GROMACS .gro file of C-alpha atoms in nm:
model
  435
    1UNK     CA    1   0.000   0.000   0.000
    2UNK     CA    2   0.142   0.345  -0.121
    3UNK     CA    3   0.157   0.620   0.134
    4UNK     CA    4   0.359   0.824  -0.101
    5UNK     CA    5   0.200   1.147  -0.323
    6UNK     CA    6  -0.128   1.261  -0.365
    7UNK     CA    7  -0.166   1.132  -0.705
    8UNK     CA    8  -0.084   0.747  -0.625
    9UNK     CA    9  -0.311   0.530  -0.600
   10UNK     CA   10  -0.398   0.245  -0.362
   11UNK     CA   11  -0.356  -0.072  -0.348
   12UNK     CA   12  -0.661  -0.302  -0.204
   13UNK     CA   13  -0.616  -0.673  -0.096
   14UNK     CA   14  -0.943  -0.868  -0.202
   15UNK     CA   15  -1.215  -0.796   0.055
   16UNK     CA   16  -1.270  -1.170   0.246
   17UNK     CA   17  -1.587  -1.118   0.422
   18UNK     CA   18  -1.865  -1.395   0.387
   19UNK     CA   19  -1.641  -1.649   0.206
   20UNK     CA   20  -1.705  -1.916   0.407
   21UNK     CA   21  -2.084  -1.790   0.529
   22UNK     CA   22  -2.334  -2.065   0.509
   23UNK     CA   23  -2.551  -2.107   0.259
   24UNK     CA   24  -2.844  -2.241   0.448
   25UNK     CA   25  -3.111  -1.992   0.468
   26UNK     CA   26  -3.468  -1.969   0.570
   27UNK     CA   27  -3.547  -2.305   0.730
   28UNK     CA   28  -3.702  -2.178   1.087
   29UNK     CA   29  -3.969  -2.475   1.092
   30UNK     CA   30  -3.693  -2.734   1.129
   31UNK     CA   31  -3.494  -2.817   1.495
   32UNK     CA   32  -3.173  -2.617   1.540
   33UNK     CA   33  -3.005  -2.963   1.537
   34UNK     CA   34  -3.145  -3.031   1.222
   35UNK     CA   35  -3.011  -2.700   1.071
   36UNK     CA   36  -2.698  -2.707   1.230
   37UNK     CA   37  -2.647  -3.083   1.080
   38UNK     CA   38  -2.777  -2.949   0.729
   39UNK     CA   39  -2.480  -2.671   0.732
   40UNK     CA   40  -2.201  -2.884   0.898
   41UNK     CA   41  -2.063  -2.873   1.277
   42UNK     CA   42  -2.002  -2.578   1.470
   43UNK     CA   43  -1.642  -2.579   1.621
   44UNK     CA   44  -1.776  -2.402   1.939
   45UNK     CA   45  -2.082  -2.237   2.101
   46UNK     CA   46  -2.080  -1.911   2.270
   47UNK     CA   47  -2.287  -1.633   2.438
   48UNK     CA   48  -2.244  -1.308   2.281
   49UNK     CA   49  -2.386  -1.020   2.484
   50UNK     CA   50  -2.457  -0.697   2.301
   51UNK     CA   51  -2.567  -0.458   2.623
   52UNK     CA   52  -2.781  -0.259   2.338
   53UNK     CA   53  -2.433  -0.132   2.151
   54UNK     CA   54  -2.335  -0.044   1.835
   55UNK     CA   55  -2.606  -0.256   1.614
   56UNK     CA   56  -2.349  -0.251   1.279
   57UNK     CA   57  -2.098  -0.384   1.496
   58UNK     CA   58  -2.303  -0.642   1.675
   59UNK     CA   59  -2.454  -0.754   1.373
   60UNK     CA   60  -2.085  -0.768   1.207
   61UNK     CA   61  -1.972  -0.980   1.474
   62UNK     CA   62  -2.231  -1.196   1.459
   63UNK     CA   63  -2.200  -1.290   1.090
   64UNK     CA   64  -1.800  -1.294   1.147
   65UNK     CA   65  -1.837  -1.556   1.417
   66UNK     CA   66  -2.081  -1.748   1.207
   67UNK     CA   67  -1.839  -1.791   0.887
   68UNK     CA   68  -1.615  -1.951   1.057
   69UNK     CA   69  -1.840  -2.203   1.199
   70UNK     CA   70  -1.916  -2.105   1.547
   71UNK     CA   71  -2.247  -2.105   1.727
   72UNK     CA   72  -2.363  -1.796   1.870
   73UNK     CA   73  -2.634  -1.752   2.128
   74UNK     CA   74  -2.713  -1.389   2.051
   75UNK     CA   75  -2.860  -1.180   2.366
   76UNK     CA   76  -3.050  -0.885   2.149
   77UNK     CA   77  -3.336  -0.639   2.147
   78UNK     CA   78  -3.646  -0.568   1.952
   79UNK     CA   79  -3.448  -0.372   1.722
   80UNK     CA   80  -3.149  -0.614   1.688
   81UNK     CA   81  -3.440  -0.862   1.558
   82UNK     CA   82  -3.381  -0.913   1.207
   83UNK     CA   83  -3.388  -1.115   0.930
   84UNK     CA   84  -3.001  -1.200   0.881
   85UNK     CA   85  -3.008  -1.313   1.229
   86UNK     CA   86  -3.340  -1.505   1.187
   87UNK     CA   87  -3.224  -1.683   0.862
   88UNK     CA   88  -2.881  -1.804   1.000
   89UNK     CA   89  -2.881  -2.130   1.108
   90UNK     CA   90  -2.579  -2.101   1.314
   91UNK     CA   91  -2.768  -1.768   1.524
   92UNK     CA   92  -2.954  -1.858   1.845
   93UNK     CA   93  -3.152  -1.463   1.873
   94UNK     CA   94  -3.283  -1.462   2.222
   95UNK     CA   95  -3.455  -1.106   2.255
   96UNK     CA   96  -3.400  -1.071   2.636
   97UNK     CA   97  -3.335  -0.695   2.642
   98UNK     CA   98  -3.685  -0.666   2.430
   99UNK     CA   99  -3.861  -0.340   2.368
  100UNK     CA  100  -3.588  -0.027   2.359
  101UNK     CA  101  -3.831   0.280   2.229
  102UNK     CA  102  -3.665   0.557   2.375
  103UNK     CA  103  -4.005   0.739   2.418
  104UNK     CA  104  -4.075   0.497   2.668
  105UNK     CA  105  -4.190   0.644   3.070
  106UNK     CA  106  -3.891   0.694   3.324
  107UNK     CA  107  -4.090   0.376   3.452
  108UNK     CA  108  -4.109   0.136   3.182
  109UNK     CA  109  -3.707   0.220   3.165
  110UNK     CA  110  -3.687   0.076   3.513
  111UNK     CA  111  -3.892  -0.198   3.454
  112UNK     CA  112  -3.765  -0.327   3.146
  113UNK     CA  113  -3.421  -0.297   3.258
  114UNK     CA  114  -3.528  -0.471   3.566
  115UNK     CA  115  -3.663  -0.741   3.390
  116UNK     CA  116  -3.378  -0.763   3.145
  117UNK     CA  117  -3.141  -0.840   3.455
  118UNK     CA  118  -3.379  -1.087   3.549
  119UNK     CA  119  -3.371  -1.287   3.207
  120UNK     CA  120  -2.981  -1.231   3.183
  121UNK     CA  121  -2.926  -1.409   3.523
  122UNK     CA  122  -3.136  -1.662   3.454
  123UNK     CA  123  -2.977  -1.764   3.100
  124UNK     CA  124  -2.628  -1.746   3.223
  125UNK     CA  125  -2.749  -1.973   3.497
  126UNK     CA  126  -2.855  -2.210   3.254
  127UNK     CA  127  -2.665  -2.166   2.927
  128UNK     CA  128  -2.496  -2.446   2.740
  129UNK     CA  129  -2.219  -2.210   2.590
  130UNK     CA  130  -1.905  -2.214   2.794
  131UNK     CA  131  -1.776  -1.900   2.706
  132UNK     CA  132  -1.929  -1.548   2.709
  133UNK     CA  133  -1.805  -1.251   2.501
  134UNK     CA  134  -1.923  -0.944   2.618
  135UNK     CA  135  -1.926  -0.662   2.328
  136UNK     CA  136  -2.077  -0.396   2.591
  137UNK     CA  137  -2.226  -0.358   2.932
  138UNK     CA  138  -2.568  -0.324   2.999
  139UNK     CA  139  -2.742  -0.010   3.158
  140UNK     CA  140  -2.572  -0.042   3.526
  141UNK     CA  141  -2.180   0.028   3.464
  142UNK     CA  142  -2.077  -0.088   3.818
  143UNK     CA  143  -2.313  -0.349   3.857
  144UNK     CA  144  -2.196  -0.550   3.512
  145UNK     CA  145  -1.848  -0.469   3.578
  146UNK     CA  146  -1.860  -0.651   3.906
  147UNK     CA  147  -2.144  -0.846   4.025
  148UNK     CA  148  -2.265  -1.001   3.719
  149UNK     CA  149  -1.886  -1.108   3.594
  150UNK     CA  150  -1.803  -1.238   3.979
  151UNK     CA  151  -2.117  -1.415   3.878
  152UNK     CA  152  -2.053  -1.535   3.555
  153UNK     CA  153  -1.684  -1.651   3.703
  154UNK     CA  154  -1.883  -1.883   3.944
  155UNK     CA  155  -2.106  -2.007   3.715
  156UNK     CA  156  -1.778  -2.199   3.562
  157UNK     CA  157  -1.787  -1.932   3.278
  158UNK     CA  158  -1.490  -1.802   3.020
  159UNK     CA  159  -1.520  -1.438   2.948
  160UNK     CA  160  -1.396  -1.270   2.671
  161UNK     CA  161  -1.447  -0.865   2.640
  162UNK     CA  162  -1.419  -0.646   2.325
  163UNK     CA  163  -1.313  -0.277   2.463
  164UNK     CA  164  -1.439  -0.005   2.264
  165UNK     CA  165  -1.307   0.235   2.487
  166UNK     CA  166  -1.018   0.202   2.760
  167UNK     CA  167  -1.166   0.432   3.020
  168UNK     CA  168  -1.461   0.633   2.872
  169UNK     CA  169  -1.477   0.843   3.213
  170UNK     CA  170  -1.137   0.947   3.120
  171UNK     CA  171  -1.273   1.070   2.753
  172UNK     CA  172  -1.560   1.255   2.895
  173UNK     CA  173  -1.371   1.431   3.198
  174UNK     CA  174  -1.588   1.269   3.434
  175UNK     CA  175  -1.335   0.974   3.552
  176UNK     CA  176  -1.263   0.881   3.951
  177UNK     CA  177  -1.130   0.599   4.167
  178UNK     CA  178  -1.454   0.446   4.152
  179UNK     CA  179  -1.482   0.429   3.760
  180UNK     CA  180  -1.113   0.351   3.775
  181UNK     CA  181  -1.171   0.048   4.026
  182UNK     CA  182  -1.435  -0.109   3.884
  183UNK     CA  183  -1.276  -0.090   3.541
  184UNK     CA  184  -0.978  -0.271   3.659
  185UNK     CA  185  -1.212  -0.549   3.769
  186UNK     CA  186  -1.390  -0.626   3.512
  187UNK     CA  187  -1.044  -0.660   3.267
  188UNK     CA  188  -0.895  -0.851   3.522
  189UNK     CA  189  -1.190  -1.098   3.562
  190UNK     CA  190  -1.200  -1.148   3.197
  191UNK     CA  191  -1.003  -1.389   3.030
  192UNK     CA  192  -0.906  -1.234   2.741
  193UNK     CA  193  -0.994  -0.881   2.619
  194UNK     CA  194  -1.014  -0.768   2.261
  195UNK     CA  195  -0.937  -0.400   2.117
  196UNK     CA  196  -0.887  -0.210   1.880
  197UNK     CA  197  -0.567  -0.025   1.843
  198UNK     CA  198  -0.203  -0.086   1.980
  199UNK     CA  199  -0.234   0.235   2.173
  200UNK     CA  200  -0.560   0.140   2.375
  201UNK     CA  201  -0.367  -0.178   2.445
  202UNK     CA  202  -0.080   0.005   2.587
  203UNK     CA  203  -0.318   0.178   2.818
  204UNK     CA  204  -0.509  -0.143   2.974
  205UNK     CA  205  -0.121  -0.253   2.994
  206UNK     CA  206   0.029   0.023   3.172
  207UNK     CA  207  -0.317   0.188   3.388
  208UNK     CA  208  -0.477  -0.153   3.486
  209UNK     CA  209  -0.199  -0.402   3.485
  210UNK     CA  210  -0.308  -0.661   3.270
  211UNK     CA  211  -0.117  -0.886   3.125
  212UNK     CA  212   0.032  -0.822   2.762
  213UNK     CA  213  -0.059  -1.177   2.643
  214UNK     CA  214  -0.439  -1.148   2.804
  215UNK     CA  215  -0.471  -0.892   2.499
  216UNK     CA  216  -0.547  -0.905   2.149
  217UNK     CA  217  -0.590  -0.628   1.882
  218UNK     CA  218  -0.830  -0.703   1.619
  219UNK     CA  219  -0.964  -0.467   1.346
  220UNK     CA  220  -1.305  -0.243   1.391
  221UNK     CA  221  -1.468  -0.439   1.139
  222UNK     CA  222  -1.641  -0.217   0.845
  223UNK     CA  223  -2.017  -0.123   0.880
  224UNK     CA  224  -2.191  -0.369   0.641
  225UNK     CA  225  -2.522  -0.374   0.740
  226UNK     CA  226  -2.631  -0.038   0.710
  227UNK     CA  227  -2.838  -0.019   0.376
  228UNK     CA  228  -2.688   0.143   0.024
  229UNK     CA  229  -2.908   0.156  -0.228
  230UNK     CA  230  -2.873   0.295  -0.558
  231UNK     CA  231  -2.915   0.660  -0.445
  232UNK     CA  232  -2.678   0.897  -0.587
  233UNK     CA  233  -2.513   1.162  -0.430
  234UNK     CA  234  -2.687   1.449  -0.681
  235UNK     CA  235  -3.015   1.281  -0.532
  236UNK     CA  236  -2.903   1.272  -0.169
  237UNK     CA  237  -2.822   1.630  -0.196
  238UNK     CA  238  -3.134   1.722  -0.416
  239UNK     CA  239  -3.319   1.578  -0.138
  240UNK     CA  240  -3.157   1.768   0.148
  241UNK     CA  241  -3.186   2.107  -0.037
  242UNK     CA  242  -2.816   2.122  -0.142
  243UNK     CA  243  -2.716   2.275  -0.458
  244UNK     CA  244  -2.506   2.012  -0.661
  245UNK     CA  245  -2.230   2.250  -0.691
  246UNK     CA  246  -2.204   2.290  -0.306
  247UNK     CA  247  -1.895   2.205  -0.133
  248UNK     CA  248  -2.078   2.002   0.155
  249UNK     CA  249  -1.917   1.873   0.503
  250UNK     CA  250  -2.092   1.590   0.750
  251UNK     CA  251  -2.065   1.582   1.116
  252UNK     CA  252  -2.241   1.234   1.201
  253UNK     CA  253  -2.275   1.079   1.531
  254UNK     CA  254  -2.358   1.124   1.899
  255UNK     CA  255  -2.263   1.477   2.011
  256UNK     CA  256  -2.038   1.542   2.319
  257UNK     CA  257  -1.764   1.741   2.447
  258UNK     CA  258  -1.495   1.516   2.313
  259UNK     CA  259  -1.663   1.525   1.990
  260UNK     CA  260  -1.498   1.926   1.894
  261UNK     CA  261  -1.771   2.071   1.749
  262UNK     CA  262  -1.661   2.381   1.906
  263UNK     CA  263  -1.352   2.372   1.676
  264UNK     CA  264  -1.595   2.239   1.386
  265UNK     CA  265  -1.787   2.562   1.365
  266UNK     CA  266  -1.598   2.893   1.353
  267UNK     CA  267  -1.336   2.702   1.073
  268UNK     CA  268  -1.664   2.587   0.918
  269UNK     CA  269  -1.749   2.990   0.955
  270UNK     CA  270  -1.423   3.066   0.843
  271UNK     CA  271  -1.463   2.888   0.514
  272UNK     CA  272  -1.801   2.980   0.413
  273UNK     CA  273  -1.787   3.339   0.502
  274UNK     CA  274  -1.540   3.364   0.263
  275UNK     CA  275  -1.739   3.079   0.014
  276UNK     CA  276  -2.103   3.093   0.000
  277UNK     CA  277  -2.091   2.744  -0.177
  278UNK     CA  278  -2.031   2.544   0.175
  279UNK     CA  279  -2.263   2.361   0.366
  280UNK     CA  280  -2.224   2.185   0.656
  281UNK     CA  281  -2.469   1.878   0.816
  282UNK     CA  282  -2.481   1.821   1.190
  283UNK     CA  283  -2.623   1.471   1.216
  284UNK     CA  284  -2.674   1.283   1.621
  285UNK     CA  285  -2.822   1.319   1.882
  286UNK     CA  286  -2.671   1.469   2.239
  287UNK     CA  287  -2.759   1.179   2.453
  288UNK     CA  288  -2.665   1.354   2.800
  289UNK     CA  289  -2.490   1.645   2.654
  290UNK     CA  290  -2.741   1.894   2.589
  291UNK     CA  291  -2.568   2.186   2.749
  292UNK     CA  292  -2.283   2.096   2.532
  293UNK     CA  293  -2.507   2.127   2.247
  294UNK     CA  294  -2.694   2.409   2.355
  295UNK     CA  295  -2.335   2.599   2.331
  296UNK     CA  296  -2.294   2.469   1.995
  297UNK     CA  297  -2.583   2.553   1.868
  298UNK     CA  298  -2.579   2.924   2.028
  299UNK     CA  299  -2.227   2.911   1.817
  300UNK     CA  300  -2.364   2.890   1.500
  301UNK     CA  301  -2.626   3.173   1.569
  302UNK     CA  302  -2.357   3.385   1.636
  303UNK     CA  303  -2.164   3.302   1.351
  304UNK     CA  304  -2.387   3.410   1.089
  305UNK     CA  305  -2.400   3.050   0.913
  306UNK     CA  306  -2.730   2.915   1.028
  307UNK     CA  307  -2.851   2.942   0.696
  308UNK     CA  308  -2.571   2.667   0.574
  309UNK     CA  309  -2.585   2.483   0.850
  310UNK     CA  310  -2.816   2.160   0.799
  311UNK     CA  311  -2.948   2.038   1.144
  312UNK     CA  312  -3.079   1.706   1.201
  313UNK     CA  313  -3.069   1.705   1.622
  314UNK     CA  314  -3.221   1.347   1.679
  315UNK     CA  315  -3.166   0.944   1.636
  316UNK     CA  316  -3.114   0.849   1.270
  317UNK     CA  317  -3.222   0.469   1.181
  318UNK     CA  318  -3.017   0.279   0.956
  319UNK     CA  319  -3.255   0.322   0.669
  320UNK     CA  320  -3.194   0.697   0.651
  321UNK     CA  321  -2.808   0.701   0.725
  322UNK     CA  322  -2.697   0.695   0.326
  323UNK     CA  323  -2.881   1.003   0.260
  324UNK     CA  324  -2.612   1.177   0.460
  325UNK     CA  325  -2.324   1.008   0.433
  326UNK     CA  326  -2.431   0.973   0.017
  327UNK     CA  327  -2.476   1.400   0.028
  328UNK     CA  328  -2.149   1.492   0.169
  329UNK     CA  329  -1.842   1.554  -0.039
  330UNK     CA  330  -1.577   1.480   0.306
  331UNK     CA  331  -1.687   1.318   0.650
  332UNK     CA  332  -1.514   1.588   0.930
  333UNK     CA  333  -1.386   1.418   1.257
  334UNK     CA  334  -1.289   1.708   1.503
  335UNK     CA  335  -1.264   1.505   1.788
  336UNK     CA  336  -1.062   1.625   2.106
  337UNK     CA  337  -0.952   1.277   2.252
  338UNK     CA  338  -1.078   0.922   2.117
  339UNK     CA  339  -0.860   0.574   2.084
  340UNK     CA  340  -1.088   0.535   1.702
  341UNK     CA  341  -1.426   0.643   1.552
  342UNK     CA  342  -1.678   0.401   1.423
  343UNK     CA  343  -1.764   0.722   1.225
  344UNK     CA  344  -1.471   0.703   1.055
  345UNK     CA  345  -1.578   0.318   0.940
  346UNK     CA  346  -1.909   0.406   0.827
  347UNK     CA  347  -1.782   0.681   0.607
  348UNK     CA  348  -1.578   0.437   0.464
  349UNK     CA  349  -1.800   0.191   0.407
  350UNK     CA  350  -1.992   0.416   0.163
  351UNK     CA  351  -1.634   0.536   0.030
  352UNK     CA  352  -1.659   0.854   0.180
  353UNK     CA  353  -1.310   1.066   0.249
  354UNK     CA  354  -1.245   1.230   0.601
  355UNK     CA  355  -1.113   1.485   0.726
  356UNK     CA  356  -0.956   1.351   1.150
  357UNK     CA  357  -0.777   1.577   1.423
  358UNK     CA  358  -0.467   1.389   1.506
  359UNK     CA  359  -0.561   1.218   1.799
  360UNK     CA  360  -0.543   0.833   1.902
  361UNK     CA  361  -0.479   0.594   1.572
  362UNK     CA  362  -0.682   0.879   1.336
  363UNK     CA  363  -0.407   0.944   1.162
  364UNK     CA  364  -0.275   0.578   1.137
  365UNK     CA  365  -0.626   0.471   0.941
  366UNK     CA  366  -0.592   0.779   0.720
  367UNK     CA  367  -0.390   0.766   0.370
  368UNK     CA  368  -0.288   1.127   0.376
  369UNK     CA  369  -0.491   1.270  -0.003
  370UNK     CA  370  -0.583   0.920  -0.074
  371UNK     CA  371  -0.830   0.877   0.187
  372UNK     CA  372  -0.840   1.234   0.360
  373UNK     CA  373  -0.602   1.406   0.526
  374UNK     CA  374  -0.553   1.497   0.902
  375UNK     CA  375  -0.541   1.843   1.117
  376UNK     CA  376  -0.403   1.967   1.463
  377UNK     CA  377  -0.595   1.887   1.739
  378UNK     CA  378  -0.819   2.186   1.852
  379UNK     CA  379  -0.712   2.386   1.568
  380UNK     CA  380  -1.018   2.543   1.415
  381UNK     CA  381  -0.747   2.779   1.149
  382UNK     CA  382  -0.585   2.425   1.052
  383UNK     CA  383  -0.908   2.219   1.047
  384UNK     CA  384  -0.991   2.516   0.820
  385UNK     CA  385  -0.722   2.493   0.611
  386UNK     CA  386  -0.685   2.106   0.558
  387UNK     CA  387  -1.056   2.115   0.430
  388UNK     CA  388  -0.994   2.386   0.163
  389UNK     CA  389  -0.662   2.197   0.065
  390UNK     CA  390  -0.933   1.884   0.031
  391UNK     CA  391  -1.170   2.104  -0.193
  392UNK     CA  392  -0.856   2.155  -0.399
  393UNK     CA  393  -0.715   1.832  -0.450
  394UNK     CA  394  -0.746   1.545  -0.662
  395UNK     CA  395  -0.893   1.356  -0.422
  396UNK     CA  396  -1.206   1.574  -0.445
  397UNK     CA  397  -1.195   1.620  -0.843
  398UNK     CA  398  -1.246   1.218  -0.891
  399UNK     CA  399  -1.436   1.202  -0.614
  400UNK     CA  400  -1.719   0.922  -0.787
  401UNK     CA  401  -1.384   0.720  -0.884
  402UNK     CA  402  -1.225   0.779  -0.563
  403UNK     CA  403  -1.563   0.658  -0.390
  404UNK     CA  404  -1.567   0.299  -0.511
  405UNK     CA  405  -1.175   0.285  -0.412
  406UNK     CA  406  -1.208   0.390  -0.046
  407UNK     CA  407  -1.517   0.184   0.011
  408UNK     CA  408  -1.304  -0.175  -0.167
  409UNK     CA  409  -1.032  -0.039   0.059
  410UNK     CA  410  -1.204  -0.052   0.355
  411UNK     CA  411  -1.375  -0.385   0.298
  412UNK     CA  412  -1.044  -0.511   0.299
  413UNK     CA  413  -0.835  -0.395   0.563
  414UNK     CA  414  -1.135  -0.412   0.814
  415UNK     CA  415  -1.232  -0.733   0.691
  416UNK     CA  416  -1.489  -0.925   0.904
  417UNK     CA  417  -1.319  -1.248   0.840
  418UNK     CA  418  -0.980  -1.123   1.022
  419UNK     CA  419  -1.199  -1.029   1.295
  420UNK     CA  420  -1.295  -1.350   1.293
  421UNK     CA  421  -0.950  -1.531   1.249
  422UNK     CA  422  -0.805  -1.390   1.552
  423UNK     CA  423  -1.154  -1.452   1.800
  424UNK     CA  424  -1.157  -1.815   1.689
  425UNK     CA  425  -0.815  -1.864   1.759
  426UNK     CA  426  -0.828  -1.698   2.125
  427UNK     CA  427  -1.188  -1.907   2.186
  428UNK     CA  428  -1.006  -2.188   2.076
  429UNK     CA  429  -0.713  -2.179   2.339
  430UNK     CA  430  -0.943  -2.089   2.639
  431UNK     CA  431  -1.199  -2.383   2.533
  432UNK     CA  432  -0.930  -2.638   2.404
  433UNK     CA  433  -1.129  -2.908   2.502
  434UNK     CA  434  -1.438  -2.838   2.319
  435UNK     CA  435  -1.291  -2.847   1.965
   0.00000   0.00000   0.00000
């Protein structure tokens, strides 16, 4: 792969995904033995608990584990309920977190997380796979991080634990002894623990003490399941009132602090004060920040762009997320501290270029003018600059060509199937005797 001048071009392996996926498919009448003999023997069976994550990822994880011929008791919700999951022979879905409407009462919260700790002790109590890999917590922080994996420890259990984020107290300012603590429990109760990126293994290394060997680093697999369809960008921006000719910048994702939208906005002001062609979408929802957007959004009153500025404040299903991503001419990532952005993936996966502060591995998953390119950290003048040297290069000019590079790219370097190379290996060694 060439990391050399703007003008090269890369170099994509063959994306691997799916090449050893089943091919039995809709066959719910019959026994799960009877569809597990049709497609072959599973090498193991394991409990993979979501905690209401990421659904891409989930989902990606799911169909990883499956092409390599594991069995996968999936704990999901109502929304997690669909039909790739239903068709796959190899899938157990057992909807124990159930209805997740967010409209829901403060007391149908309570009582359907109650009742989804209920189910989850009573499964693990009673589960035929040996080994469960958590991909998140649940609701209560403390009470999963301790209690439920002591639990799961005396139930005779292996635990394996996919980190998203080392210490996400740390990220969002709020960290303490407590968060710390409890942390350090849960990683050293596990018995192996995947991540991400080399640097957010150095951390669980050096600030909880565990063990370089009880660590693995494994790729953030590319969003596949989010639907493309054969909308075009002139369409996408047709339908969000953007001129074709407009220079357009996406912001996508849950917005807080660490997120730098406060560096986001005054180069975004910057740029179109001086070029009426820009546009900028803010896309997420401020889940717990909304004095953080409030100040934002005060920003861009003050700044004289609210007329360019395309707000869309709220939850976006997966059916609607192309229309964005499919609109914008460069994904911005302004962020003030992260390890990596599943952002960043997404954009990707529809072969969209980005624009990253240098912070954690940003800069290590960006192909400087082949991909993007990568500003100072809390630098709204450089941010500023990097996106007008964007708008300028050749990058931009071929974007449709570029497009269709990025996303082949991406399907190969974040492959699913390495994903699932290096989790079958590590559930291998910790249930030897079971394959």
């Amino acid at each position: 792969m060439s990391h050399g001048t703007h003008s090269e071009r890369l170099e994509y392996p063959v994306p691997e995904l799916g090449a050893q996926r089943t091919k039995v498919r809709g066959q719910r009448s019959e026994s799960v033995q009877s569809l597990l003999a049709a497609a072959g023997p599973a090498i193991a069976h394991v409990a993979l608990l979501t905690g209401g994550g990421d659904k891409p990822y989930a989902l990606g994880m799911a169909a990883a584990l499956t092409s390599v011929r594991i069995y996968v008791d999936f704990i999901g919700s109502d929304d997690l309920n669909v039909r790739e999951l239903l068709n796959d022979p190899l899938v157990n879905f057992l909807n124990l977190r159930g209805d997740q409407r967010p409209e829901a009462s403060r007391m149908a919260k309570a009582l359907r997380v109650l009742s989804y700790y209920v189910r989850l002790i009573r499964y693990a109590a009673t589960a035929r796979p040996k080994l469960f890999h958590i991909l998140w917590n649940n609701k209560f922080q403390f009470f999963d991080r301790t209690f439920l994996m002591l639990y799961y420890r005396m139930l005779g259990k292996k635990i394996t634990f996919t980190v998203h984020n080392v210490n996400a107290g740390k990220r969002d300012l709020n960290d303490s002894w407590f968060n710390r603590l409890s942390l350090k429990i849960q990683y050293n109760l596990s018995d192996h623990v995947f991540v991400h990126t080399n640097g957010m293994k150095q951390e669980l290394i050096s600030d909880f003490c565990i063990p370089e060997g009880k660590v693995s680093v494994i790729p953030f697999g590319i969003n596949n399941t989010v639907p493309s369809t054969s909308l075009s960008s002139a369409e996408a921006k047709r339908q969000l009132g953007i001129s074709g000719g407009d220079k357009t910048l996406l912001f996508f994702g849950n917005i807080a602090s660490y997120k730098g939208l406060e560096y986001l906005i005054p180069a975004f002001a910057e740029l179109s004060n001086k070029d009426r062609s820009y546009r900028l979408i803010i896309v997420g929802k401020p889940k717990g920040w909304d004095g953080y957007w409030k100040q934002i959004h005060q920003g861009i009153a003050r700044s004289g762009i609210r007329d360019r500025v395309i707000q869309r404040i709220e939850y976006i299903p997966d059916e609607e997320t192309e229309l964005f991503f499919k609109a914008a001419d460069v994904l911005i990532l302004p962020y003030t501290h992260v390890f990596q952005s599943g952002v960043l993936f997404l954009g990707y996966g529809f072969g969209l270029p980005a624009i990253a502060s240098d912070v954690g591995t940003l800069k290590e998953e960006i192909i400087e003018g082949q991909t993007g390119f990568v500003f100072k950290p809390q630098d709204s003048s450089d941010l500023a600059s990097k996106v007008d040297e964007y708008f300028k290069s050749e990058l931009f000019r071929d974007l449709e060509t570029r497009r269709a590079e990025i996303k082949a790219y991406a399907n190969g370097r974040y492959s699913w199937s390495k994903v699932a190379m290096i989790t079958a290996a590590t559930y291998s060694r910790l249930l030897a005797s079971d394959f």
